[in-house]
Amino acid sequence: MLSSLVNPCKPFHSIALIAVLTLLSSGWTCSAMFESCQGVSQAQINSLSPSNIPSDANSVPLTVDGSGFTPQSQIMWNGSTLETTFLDSHHLQTTITQQTFDDFGGSAGSRVQISVASQGSGCPISGNSATLELVIN
């Protein structure tokens, strides 16, 4: 009987919740498998620093300034994920090398689409930013 439960399950406040109720011969027990999920705000990019880089760059740090970034956020180069360092919820950083150009494209006179893909801890739903152009000189 439900009224005989000593410790009924309390609802979990999260985006993802999977609950399983099992009826045992001794009465009801409540067990839950859940995914604790922090809400994801839409990642937004305000600026890139620098906003243009030379095509013969050996190693140029690129900082993305914006909001809604999480430790799982990734800087995207024309849709491809770059190795990203989370500085704080407003700043991400990556290093652009010749390998970046070789792997993901970009040459003198071109423009690269930079965006941020953010995913909250444990969340299957992500928030992706609009793009800004990075000019390759």
Coordinates of N, CA and C in Angstrom, one line a residue:
M1 N 0.8 -1.2 0.0 CA 0.0 0.0 0.0 C 0.9 1.2 0.0
L2 N 0.4 2.2 -0.7 CA 1.2 3.5 -0.8 C 1.3 4.2 0.6
S3 N 0.2 4.1 1.3 CA 0.1 4.7 2.6 C 1.1 4.1 3.6
S4 N 1.6 2.9 3.4 CA 2.5 2.2 4.3 C 3.9 2.6 4.1
L5 N 4.2 3.3 3.0 CA 5.6 3.7 2.8 C 6.2 4.6 3.8
V6 N 7.3 4.2 4.3 CA 8.0 5.1 5.4 C 8.7 6.3 4.7
N7 N 9.4 6.0 3.6 CA 10.1 7.1 3.0 C 9.8 7.1 1.5
P8 N 8.6 7.8 1.2 CA 8.3 7.8 -0.2 C 9.3 8.7 -1.0
C9 N 9.4 8.4 -2.3 CA 10.3 9.2 -3.1 C 9.8 10.6 -3.2
K10 N 10.7 11.5 -3.2 CA 10.4 12.9 -3.4 C 10.8 13.2 -4.8
P11 N 10.0 14.1 -5.4 CA 10.3 14.4 -6.9 C 11.7 15.1 -7.0
F12 N 12.3 14.8 -8.1 CA 13.6 15.4 -8.4 C 13.4 16.5 -9.3
H13 N 14.0 17.6 -9.1 CA 13.9 18.8 -10.0 C 15.0 18.8 -10.9
S14 N 14.8 18.2 -12.1 CA 15.8 18.1 -13.1 C 15.1 18.0 -14.5
I15 N 15.9 18.2 -15.5 CA 15.4 18.1 -16.8 C 15.1 16.7 -17.2
A16 N 16.0 15.8 -16.8 CA 15.9 14.4 -17.2 C 15.6 13.6 -16.0
L17 N 14.5 12.8 -16.0 CA 14.2 12.0 -14.8 C 13.6 10.7 -15.4
I18 N 14.1 9.6 -15.0 CA 13.5 8.3 -15.3 C 13.3 7.6 -14.0
A19 N 12.0 7.3 -13.8 CA 11.7 6.7 -12.5 C 11.1 5.3 -12.8
V20 N 11.5 4.4 -11.9 CA 11.0 3.0 -12.0 C 10.4 2.6 -10.7
L21 N 9.1 2.2 -10.7 CA 8.5 1.7 -9.5 C 8.4 0.2 -9.6
T22 N 8.7 -0.4 -8.5 CA 8.7 -1.9 -8.4 C 7.8 -2.4 -7.3
L23 N 6.9 -3.2 -7.6 CA 6.0 -3.8 -6.6 C 6.7 -5.1 -6.1
L24 N 7.0 -5.1 -4.8 CA 7.6 -6.3 -4.2 C 6.5 -6.9 -3.3
S25 N 6.7 -8.2 -2.9 CA 5.7 -8.9 -2.1 C 5.5 -8.2 -0.8
S26 N 6.5 -7.5 -0.3 CA 6.3 -6.9 1.0 C 5.7 -5.5 0.9
G27 N 5.5 -5.0 -0.3 CA 4.9 -3.7 -0.4 C 5.6 -2.9 -1.5
W28 N 5.3 -1.7 -1.6 CA 5.9 -0.8 -2.6 C 7.3 -0.3 -2.2
T29 N 8.2 -0.3 -3.2 CA 9.4 0.4 -3.0 C 9.6 1.4 -4.1
C30 N 10.3 2.4 -4.0 CA 10.4 3.4 -5.0 C 11.9 3.6 -5.3
S31 N 12.3 3.3 -6.5 CA 13.7 3.5 -6.8 C 13.7 4.4 -8.1
A32 N 14.8 5.2 -8.2 CA 14.8 6.1 -9.3 C 16.2 6.1 -10.0
M33 N 16.2 6.1 -11.3 CA 17.4 6.3 -12.0 C 17.2 7.7 -12.6
F34 N 18.1 8.6 -12.4 CA 17.9 9.9 -12.9 C 19.3 10.5 -13.4
E35 N 19.1 11.4 -14.2 CA 20.3 12.1 -14.7 C 20.2 13.5 -14.2
S36 N 21.1 13.9 -13.3 CA 21.1 15.2 -12.8 C 21.6 16.2 -13.9
C37 N 20.8 17.1 -14.2 CA 21.0 18.0 -15.4 C 20.9 19.4 -15.0
Q38 N 21.9 20.2 -15.2 CA 21.9 21.6 -15.1 C 21.3 22.2 -16.3
G39 N 20.4 23.2 -16.2 CA 19.9 23.9 -17.3 C 21.0 24.5 -18.2
V40 N 20.8 24.5 -19.4 CA 21.8 25.1 -20.4 C 21.2 26.4 -20.9
S41 N 21.9 27.5 -20.7 CA 21.5 28.7 -21.3 C 22.1 28.7 -22.7
Q42 N 21.5 29.4 -23.6 CA 22.0 29.5 -24.9 C 23.3 30.3 -24.9
A43 N 24.3 29.6 -25.5 CA 25.7 30.2 -25.6 C 25.6 31.4 -26.5
Q44 N 26.2 32.5 -26.2 CA 26.3 33.6 -27.1 C 27.7 34.1 -27.2
I45 N 28.1 34.5 -28.4 CA 29.4 35.0 -28.7 C 29.3 36.5 -28.9
N46 N 30.1 37.3 -28.2 CA 30.1 38.7 -28.4 C 31.3 39.2 -29.3
S47 N 32.4 38.5 -29.1 CA 33.6 38.9 -29.8 C 34.7 37.8 -29.9
L48 N 35.6 38.0 -30.8 CA 36.7 37.1 -30.9 C 38.0 38.0 -30.8
S49 N 39.0 37.4 -30.1 CA 40.2 38.2 -29.9 C 41.4 37.2 -30.2
P50 N 42.1 37.4 -31.3 CA 42.0 38.5 -32.3 C 40.8 38.2 -33.2
S51 N 40.4 39.2 -34.0 CA 39.3 39.0 -34.9 C 39.8 38.6 -36.3
N52 N 41.1 38.6 -36.5 CA 41.7 38.1 -37.7 C 43.1 37.6 -37.4
I53 N 43.5 36.6 -38.1 CA 44.8 35.9 -37.9 C 45.5 35.7 -39.2
P54 N 46.8 35.6 -39.2 CA 47.6 35.3 -40.4 C 47.5 33.9 -40.8
S55 N 47.5 33.6 -42.1 CA 47.3 32.2 -42.6 C 48.6 31.4 -42.3
D56 N 49.7 32.1 -42.0 CA 50.9 31.3 -41.7 C 51.2 31.3 -40.2
A57 N 50.1 31.3 -39.4 CA 50.2 31.3 -38.0 C 50.8 30.0 -37.5
N58 N 51.8 30.1 -36.7 CA 52.3 28.9 -36.0 C 51.6 28.5 -34.8
S59 N 51.2 29.5 -34.0 CA 50.5 29.3 -32.8 C 49.8 30.6 -32.3
V60 N 48.5 30.8 -32.5 CA 47.8 32.0 -32.1 C 46.7 31.6 -31.2
P61 N 46.8 32.1 -29.9 CA 45.7 31.9 -29.0 C 44.4 32.7 -29.5
L62 N 43.3 32.0 -29.5 CA 42.0 32.7 -29.9 C 41.1 32.6 -28.7
T63 N 40.7 33.8 -28.2 CA 39.7 33.9 -27.1 C 38.4 34.3 -27.6
V64 N 37.4 33.5 -27.2 CA 36.0 33.8 -27.5 C 35.3 34.4 -26.2
D65 N 34.8 35.6 -26.4 CA 34.1 36.3 -25.3 C 32.6 36.2 -25.6
G66 N 31.9 35.9 -24.5 CA 30.4 35.8 -24.7 C 29.8 35.5 -23.3
S67 N 28.8 34.7 -23.4 CA 28.0 34.3 -22.2 C 27.4 32.9 -22.4
G68 N 27.0 32.3 -21.2 CA 26.4 31.0 -21.3 C 27.3 29.8 -21.5
F69 N 28.6 30.0 -21.3 CA 29.6 29.0 -21.5 C 29.6 28.1 -20.3
T70 N 29.9 26.8 -20.5 CA 30.0 25.8 -19.4 C 31.4 25.1 -19.6
P71 N 31.8 24.4 -18.6 CA 33.1 23.6 -18.8 C 33.0 22.6 -20.0
Q72 N 31.9 22.3 -20.4 CA 31.7 21.3 -21.5 C 31.7 22.1 -22.9
S73 N 31.6 23.4 -22.9 CA 31.5 24.2 -24.1 C 32.7 23.9 -25.0
Q74 N 32.5 23.9 -26.3 CA 33.5 23.7 -27.3 C 33.5 24.8 -28.4
I75 N 34.6 25.3 -28.7 CA 34.7 26.3 -29.8 C 34.7 25.4 -31.1
M76 N 33.8 25.9 -32.1 CA 33.7 25.3 -33.3 C 34.3 26.1 -34.5
W77 N 35.0 25.5 -35.4 CA 35.7 26.1 -36.5 C 35.0 25.5 -37.7
N78 N 34.1 26.3 -38.4 CA 33.3 25.8 -39.5 C 32.6 24.5 -39.1
G79 N 32.1 24.4 -37.9 CA 31.3 23.3 -37.5 C 32.2 22.1 -36.9
S80 N 33.5 22.2 -37.0 CA 34.4 21.2 -36.4 C 34.8 21.6 -35.0
T81 N 34.9 20.7 -34.1 CA 35.2 21.0 -32.7 C 36.7 21.2 -32.6
L82 N 37.1 22.3 -31.9 CA 38.5 22.5 -31.6 C 38.8 22.2 -30.1
E83 N 40.0 21.9 -29.8 CA 40.4 21.7 -28.4 C 40.2 23.0 -27.7
T84 N 39.3 23.0 -26.6 CA 38.9 24.2 -26.0 C 39.2 24.2 -24.5
T85 N 39.7 25.4 -24.0 CA 39.9 25.6 -22.6 C 38.8 26.5 -22.1
F86 N 38.1 26.1 -21.1 CA 37.1 26.9 -20.4 C 37.8 27.8 -19.4
L87 N 37.7 29.1 -19.6 CA 38.3 30.0 -18.6 C 37.2 30.4 -17.6
D88 N 36.0 30.8 -18.0 CA 34.9 31.1 -17.1 C 33.6 31.1 -18.0
S89 N 32.5 31.4 -17.4 CA 31.2 31.4 -18.2 C 31.2 32.4 -19.3
H90 N 32.2 33.3 -19.4 CA 32.2 34.3 -20.4 C 33.4 34.2 -21.4
H91 N 34.3 33.3 -21.1 CA 35.5 33.2 -21.9 C 35.9 31.8 -22.2
L92 N 36.2 31.5 -23.4 CA 36.8 30.2 -23.9 C 38.0 30.5 -24.7
Q93 N 38.9 29.5 -24.7 CA 40.2 29.8 -25.5 C 40.6 28.5 -26.2
T94 N 41.2 28.7 -27.4 CA 41.8 27.6 -28.1 C 43.1 28.2 -28.8
T95 N 43.9 27.3 -29.3 CA 45.1 27.8 -30.0 C 45.0 27.3 -31.5
I96 N 45.1 28.3 -32.4 CA 45.1 28.1 -33.8 C 46.5 27.8 -34.3
T97 N 46.7 26.7 -34.9 CA 48.0 26.4 -35.5 C 47.9 26.0 -37.0
Q98 N 49.0 25.7 -37.6 CA 48.9 25.3 -39.0 C 48.1 24.0 -39.1
Q99 N 48.2 23.2 -38.1 CA 47.4 21.9 -38.1 C 45.9 22.2 -38.1
T100 N 45.5 23.3 -37.5 CA 44.0 23.7 -37.6 C 43.6 24.0 -39.0
F101 N 44.5 24.7 -39.7 CA 44.2 25.0 -41.2 C 44.2 23.7 -42.0
D102 N 45.2 22.9 -41.7 CA 45.3 21.6 -42.5 C 44.1 20.7 -42.2
D103 N 43.6 20.6 -40.9 CA 42.6 19.7 -40.6 C 41.2 20.2 -40.9
F104 N 41.0 21.5 -40.7 CA 39.6 22.1 -40.8 C 39.4 23.2 -41.9
G105 N 40.4 23.5 -42.6 CA 40.3 24.5 -43.7 C 40.6 25.9 -43.2
G106 N 40.7 26.8 -44.2 CA 41.1 28.2 -44.0 C 42.4 28.5 -44.7
S107 N 42.4 29.6 -45.4 CA 43.6 30.0 -46.1 C 43.5 31.5 -46.2
A108 N 44.6 32.1 -46.7 CA 44.7 33.6 -46.8 C 43.5 34.1 -47.6
G109 N 42.8 35.1 -47.1 CA 41.7 35.7 -47.8 C 40.3 35.1 -47.5
S110 N 40.3 34.0 -46.7 CA 39.1 33.3 -46.3 C 38.5 33.8 -45.0
R111 N 37.3 33.4 -44.8 CA 36.6 33.7 -43.5 C 36.1 32.4 -42.9
V112 N 36.4 32.2 -41.6 CA 36.0 31.0 -40.9 C 34.9 31.3 -40.0
Q113 N 33.9 30.4 -39.9 CA 32.8 30.6 -39.0 C 33.1 30.0 -37.7
I114 N 33.1 30.9 -36.7 CA 33.4 30.4 -35.3 C 32.1 30.5 -34.5
S115 N 31.8 29.4 -33.8 CA 30.6 29.3 -33.0 C 31.0 28.5 -31.7
V116 N 30.1 28.4 -30.8 CA 30.3 27.7 -29.5 C 29.1 26.7 -29.3
A117 N 29.5 25.5 -29.1 CA 28.5 24.4 -28.7 C 28.6 24.2 -27.2
S118 N 27.5 24.4 -26.5 CA 27.6 24.2 -25.1 C 26.6 23.1 -24.7
Q119 N 27.0 22.4 -23.7 CA 26.2 21.3 -23.2 C 26.3 21.4 -21.7
G120 N 25.2 21.4 -20.9 CA 25.3 21.4 -19.5 C 25.7 20.0 -19.0
S121 N 26.1 20.0 -17.7 CA 26.6 18.8 -17.1 C 25.5 17.7 -17.1
G122 N 25.7 16.6 -17.8 CA 24.8 15.5 -17.8 C 23.6 15.7 -18.7
C123 N 23.6 16.7 -19.5 CA 22.4 17.1 -20.4 C 22.6 16.6 -21.8
P124 N 21.6 16.0 -22.3 CA 21.6 15.6 -23.7 C 21.3 16.8 -24.7
I125 N 20.7 17.8 -24.1 CA 20.3 19.0 -24.9 C 21.4 20.0 -24.9
S126 N 21.8 20.5 -26.0 CA 22.9 21.5 -26.0 C 22.3 22.9 -26.5
G127 N 23.1 23.9 -26.2 CA 22.8 25.2 -26.7 C 23.9 25.7 -27.6
N128 N 23.6 26.0 -28.8 CA 24.6 26.5 -29.7 C 24.5 27.9 -30.1
S129 N 25.6 28.6 -30.1 CA 25.6 30.0 -30.4 C 25.4 30.3 -31.9
A130 N 25.2 31.6 -32.2 CA 25.3 32.1 -33.5 C 26.8 32.1 -33.9
T131 N 27.1 32.4 -35.1 CA 28.5 32.4 -35.5 C 29.1 33.8 -35.7
L132 N 30.4 34.0 -35.5 CA 31.1 35.2 -35.9 C 32.2 34.7 -36.9
E133 N 32.6 35.7 -37.7 CA 33.6 35.4 -38.7 C 35.0 35.7 -38.2
L134 N 35.9 34.8 -38.4 CA 37.3 35.0 -38.1 C 38.0 35.2 -39.5
V135 N 38.6 36.3 -39.7 CA 39.2 36.6 -41.0 C 40.7 36.1 -41.0
I136 N 41.0 35.3 -42.1 CA 42.3 34.8 -42.3 C 43.0 35.7 -43.3
N137 N 44.1 36.3 -42.8 CA 44.9 37.2 -43.7 C 46.0 36.5 -44.4

